[in-house]
Short mmCIF file of C-alpha atoms in Angstrom, two decimals:
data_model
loop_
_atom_site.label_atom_id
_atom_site.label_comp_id
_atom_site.label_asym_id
_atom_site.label_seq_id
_atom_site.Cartn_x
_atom_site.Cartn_y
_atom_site.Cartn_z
CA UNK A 127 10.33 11.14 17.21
CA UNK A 128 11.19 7.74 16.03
CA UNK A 129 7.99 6.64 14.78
CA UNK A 130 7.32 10.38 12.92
CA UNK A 131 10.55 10.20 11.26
CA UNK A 132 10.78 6.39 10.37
CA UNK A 133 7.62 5.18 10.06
CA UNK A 134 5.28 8.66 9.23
CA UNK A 135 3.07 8.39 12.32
CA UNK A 136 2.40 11.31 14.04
CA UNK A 137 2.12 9.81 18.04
CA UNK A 138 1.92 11.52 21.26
CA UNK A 139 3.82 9.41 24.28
CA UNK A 140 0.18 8.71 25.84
CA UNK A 141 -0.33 5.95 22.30
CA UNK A 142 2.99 4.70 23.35
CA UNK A 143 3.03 1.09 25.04
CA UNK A 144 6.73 0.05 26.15
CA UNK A 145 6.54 -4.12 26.06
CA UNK A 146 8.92 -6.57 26.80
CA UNK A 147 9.85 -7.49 23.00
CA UNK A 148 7.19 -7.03 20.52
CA UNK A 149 5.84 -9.96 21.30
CA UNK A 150 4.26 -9.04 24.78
CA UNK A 151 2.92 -6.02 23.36
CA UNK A 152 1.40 -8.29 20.15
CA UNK A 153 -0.37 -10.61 22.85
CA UNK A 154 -1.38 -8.02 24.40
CA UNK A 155 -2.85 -6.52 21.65
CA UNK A 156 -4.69 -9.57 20.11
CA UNK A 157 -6.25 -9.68 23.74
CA UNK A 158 -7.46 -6.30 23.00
CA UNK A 159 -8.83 -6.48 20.05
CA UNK A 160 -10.53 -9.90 20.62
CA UNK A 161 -13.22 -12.03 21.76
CA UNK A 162 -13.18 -15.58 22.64
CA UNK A 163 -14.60 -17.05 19.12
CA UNK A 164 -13.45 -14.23 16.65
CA UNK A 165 -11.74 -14.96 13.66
CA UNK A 166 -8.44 -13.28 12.82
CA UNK A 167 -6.92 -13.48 8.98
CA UNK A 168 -3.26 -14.41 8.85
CA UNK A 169 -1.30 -14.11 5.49
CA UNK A 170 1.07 -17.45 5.53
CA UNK A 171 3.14 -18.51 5.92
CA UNK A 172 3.20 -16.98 8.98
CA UNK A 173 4.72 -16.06 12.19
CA UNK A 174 3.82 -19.46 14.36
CA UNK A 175 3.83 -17.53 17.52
CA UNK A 176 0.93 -14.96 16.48
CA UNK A 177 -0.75 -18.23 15.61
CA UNK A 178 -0.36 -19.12 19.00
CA UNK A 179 -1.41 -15.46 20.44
CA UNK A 180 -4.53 -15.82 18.76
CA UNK A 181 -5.30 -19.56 20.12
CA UNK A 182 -4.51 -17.80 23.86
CA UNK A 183 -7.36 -15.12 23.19
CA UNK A 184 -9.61 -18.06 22.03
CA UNK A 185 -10.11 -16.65 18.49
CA UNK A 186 -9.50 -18.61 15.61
CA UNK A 187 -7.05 -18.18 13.08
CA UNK A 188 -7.92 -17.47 9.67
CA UNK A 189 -5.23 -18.83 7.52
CA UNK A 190 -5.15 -17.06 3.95
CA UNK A 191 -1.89 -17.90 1.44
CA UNK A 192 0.06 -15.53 0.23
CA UNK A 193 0.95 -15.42 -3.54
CA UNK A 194 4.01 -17.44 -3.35
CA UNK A 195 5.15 -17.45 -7.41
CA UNK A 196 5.40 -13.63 -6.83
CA UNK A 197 7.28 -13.54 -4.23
CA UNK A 198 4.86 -14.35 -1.31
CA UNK A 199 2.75 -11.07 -1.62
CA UNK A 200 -0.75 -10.47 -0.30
CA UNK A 201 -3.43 -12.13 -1.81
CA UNK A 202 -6.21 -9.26 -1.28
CA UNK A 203 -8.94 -10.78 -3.42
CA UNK A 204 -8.30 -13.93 -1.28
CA UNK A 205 -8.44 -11.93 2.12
CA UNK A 206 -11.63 -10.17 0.81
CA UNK A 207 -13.37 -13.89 0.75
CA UNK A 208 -11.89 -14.38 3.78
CA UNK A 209 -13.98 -11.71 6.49
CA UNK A 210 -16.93 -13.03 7.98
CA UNK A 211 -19.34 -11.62 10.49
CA UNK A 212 -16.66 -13.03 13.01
CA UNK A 213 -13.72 -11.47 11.39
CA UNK A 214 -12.51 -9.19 14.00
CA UNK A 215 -8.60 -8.51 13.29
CA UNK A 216 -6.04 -8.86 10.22
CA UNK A 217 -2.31 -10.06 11.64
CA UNK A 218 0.57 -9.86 9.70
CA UNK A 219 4.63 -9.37 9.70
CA UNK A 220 6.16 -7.13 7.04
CA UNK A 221 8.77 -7.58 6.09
CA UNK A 222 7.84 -11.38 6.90
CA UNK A 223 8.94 -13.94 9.11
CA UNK A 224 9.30 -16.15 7.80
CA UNK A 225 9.47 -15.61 3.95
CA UNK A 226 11.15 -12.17 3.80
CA UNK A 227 8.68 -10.58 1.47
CA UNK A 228 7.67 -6.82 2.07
CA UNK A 229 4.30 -6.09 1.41
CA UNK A 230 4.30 -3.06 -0.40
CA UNK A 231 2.17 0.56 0.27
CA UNK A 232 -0.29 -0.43 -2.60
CA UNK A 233 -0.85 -3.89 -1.05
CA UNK A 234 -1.21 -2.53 2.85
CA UNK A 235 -3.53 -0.06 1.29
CA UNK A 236 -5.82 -2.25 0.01
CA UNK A 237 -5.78 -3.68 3.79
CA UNK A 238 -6.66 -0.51 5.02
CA UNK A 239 -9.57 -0.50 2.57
CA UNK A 240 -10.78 -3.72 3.71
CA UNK A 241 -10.36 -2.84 7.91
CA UNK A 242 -12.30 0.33 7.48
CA UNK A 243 -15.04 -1.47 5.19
CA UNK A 244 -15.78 -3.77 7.67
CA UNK A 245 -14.27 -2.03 10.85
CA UNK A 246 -11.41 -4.64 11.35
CA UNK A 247 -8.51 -4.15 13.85
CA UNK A 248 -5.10 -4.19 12.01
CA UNK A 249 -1.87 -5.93 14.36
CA UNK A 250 1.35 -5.06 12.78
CA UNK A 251 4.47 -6.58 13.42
CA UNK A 252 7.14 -4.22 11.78
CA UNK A 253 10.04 -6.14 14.03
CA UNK A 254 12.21 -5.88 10.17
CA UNK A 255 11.54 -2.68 9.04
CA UNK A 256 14.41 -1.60 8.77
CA UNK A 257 15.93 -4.94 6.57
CA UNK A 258 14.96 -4.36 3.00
CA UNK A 259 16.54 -4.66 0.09
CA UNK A 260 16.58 -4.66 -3.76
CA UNK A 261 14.62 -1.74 -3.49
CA UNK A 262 11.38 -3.01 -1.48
CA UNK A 263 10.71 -0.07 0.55
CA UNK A 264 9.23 -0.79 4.35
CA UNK A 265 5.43 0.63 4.79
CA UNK A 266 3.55 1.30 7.92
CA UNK A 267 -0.05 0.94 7.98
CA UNK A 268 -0.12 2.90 10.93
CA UNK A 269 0.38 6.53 9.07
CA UNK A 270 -2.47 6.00 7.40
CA UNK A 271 -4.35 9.33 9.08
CA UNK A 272 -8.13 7.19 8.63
CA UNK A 273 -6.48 4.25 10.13
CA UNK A 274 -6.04 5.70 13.17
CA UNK A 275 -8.35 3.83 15.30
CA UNK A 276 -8.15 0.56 13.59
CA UNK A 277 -4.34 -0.12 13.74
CA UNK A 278 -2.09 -1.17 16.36
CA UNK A 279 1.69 -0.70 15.33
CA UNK A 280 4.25 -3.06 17.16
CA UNK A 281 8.19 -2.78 17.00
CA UNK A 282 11.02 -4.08 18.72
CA UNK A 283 14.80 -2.76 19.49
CA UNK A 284 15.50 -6.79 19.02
CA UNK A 285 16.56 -6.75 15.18
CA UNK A 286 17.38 -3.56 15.09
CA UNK A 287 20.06 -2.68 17.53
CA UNK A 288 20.91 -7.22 18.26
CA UNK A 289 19.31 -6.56 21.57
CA UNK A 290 18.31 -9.86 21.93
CA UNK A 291 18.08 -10.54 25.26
CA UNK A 292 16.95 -7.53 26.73
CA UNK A 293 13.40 -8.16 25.52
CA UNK A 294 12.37 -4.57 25.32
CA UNK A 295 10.03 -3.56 22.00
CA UNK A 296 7.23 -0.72 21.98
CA UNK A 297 3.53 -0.17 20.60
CA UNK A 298 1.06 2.48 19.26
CA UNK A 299 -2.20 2.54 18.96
CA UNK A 300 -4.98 5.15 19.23
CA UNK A 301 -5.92 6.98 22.71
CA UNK A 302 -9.26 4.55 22.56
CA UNK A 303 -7.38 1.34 22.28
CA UNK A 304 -4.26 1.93 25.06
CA UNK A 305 -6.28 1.53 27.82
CA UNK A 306 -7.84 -1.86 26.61
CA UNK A 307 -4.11 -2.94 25.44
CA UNK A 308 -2.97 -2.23 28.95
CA UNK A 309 -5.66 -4.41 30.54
CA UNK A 310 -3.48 -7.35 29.16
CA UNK A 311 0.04 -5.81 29.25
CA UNK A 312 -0.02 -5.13 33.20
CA UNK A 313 -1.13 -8.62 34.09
CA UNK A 314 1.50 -10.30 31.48
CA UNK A 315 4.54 -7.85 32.19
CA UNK A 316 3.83 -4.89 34.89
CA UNK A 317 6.12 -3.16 33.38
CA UNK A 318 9.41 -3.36 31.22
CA UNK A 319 13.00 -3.92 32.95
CA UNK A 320 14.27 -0.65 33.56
CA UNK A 321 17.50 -1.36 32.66
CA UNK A 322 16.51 -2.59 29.25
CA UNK A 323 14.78 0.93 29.09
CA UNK A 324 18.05 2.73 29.76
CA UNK A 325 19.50 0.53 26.84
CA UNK A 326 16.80 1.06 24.33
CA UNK A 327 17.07 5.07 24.88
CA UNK A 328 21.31 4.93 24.61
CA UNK A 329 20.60 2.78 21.40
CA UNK A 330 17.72 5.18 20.02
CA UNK A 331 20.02 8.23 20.84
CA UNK A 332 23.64 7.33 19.84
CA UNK A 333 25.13 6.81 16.44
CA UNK A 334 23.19 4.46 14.46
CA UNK A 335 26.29 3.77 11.92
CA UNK A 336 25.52 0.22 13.73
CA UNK A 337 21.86 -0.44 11.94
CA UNK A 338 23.39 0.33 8.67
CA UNK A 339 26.05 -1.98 9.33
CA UNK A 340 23.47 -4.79 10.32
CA UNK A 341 21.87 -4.43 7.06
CA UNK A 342 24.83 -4.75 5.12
CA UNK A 343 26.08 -7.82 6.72
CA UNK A 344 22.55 -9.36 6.39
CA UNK A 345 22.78 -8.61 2.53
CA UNK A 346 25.67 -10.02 2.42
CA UNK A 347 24.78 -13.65 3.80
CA UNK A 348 22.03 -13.36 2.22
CA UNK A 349 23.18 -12.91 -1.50
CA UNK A 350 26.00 -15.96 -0.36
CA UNK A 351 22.71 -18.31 0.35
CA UNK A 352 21.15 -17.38 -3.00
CA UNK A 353 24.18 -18.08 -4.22
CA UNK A 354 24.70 -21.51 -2.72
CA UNK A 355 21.14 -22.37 -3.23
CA UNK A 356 21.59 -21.53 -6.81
CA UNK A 357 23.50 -24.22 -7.44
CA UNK A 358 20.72 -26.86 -6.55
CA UNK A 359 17.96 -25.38 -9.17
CA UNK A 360 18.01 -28.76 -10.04
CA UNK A 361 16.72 -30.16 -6.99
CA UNK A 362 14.11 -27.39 -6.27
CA UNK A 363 13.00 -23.87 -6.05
CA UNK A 364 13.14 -20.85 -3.69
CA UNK A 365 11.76 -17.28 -3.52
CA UNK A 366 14.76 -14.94 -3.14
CA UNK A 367 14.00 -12.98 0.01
#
């Protein structure tokens, strides 16, 4: 229900992989989707630790900038020069860790474009989605209807709900790709504490006055930052995130 009415992906609870944090169910998803020796395009900055994921699967990271004048957006022309016969997977975070820039629909679109030209996985990690602001508006790949087989869709109760420590997250991907996904996920995890289970349903079922409240508190530290970091324009620049 969550992912039709938040993110616009129509699932069924067999395309539903529960991990333990979104990062389990990333690895296990880059050791889905990869061979040893295949190359996998990161926008960076980047995430370190889907560096690392990649590195475990022995593929090689393909590192591609981002546009960082305009806020760090996708550089598509850039990730277009980018695919090679080895090019197996794109990997990003959106909204980013770490610069905090949300790639918009048009730009994820594009992405699409390029995975289905050349039959490319996609790995999303959407552990933000729900922390934008100045009227950036959160996109998933994922409800793309032709992207269906070519995207795997990873989120986390972490940010959302400050579940921290429970280390419970979740994944879709298409009927064809859960089975490979689970080859790594059992070995790495079995299964997901129960208990966190029980706490990710009571969090996805009561009030969620609490996610709104996040958001606003984030806002607010981050406009006092700006703020503070204002004040040294003369020692150097920043991208507002």
């Amino acid at each position: 229900k969550k992912l039709k009415r938040d993110n616009n992906i129509d699932a069924d609870i067999s395309q539903v992989i529960v991990s333990v944090g979104a990062i389990e169910g990333l690895a296990a998803a880059v050791m889905a989707c990869i061979d040893p020796g295949d190359e996998v395009i990161l926008p960076s900055p980047t995430y370190s630790t889907h560096v690392n994921q990649v590195v475990l699967a022995s593929g090689k990271p393909v590192f591609v900038p981002t546009i960082e004048e305009q806020g760090f957006v996708l550089d598509i022309e850039a990730i277009k020069k980018a695919v090679t016969p080895k090019t197996k997977a794109i990997m990003y975070c959106s909204p980013s860790n770490p610069t905090g820039a949300v790639f918009s629909e048009e730009q994820l679109r594009q992405i699409a474009e390029i995975a289905l030209e050349h039959d490319l996985m996609v790995i999303t990690d959407e552990a933000y989605e729900y922390f934008t602001y100045d009227g950036h508006r959160h996109f998933s790949i994922g409800s793309i209807p032709e992207m269906q087989k070519n995207v795997v869709s990873c989120f986390t109760f972490t940010k959302t709900y400050a579940m921290t420590g429970w280390r419970i997250g979740y994944l879709h991907a298409h009927d064809e790709v859960i089975p490979q996904i689970n080859k790594a996920h059992i070995p790495f995890a079995i299964c997901t504490p129960v208990i966190s289970q029980y706490a990710a349903l009571g969090a996805l079922k009561g009030p969620q006055d609490c996610v709104k409240n996040f958001r606003e508190k984030y806002l607010r530290a981050r406009n006092l930052m700006c703020e503070r970091l204002n004040k040294l324009s003369h020692i150097f620049e920043y991208q507002k995130p």
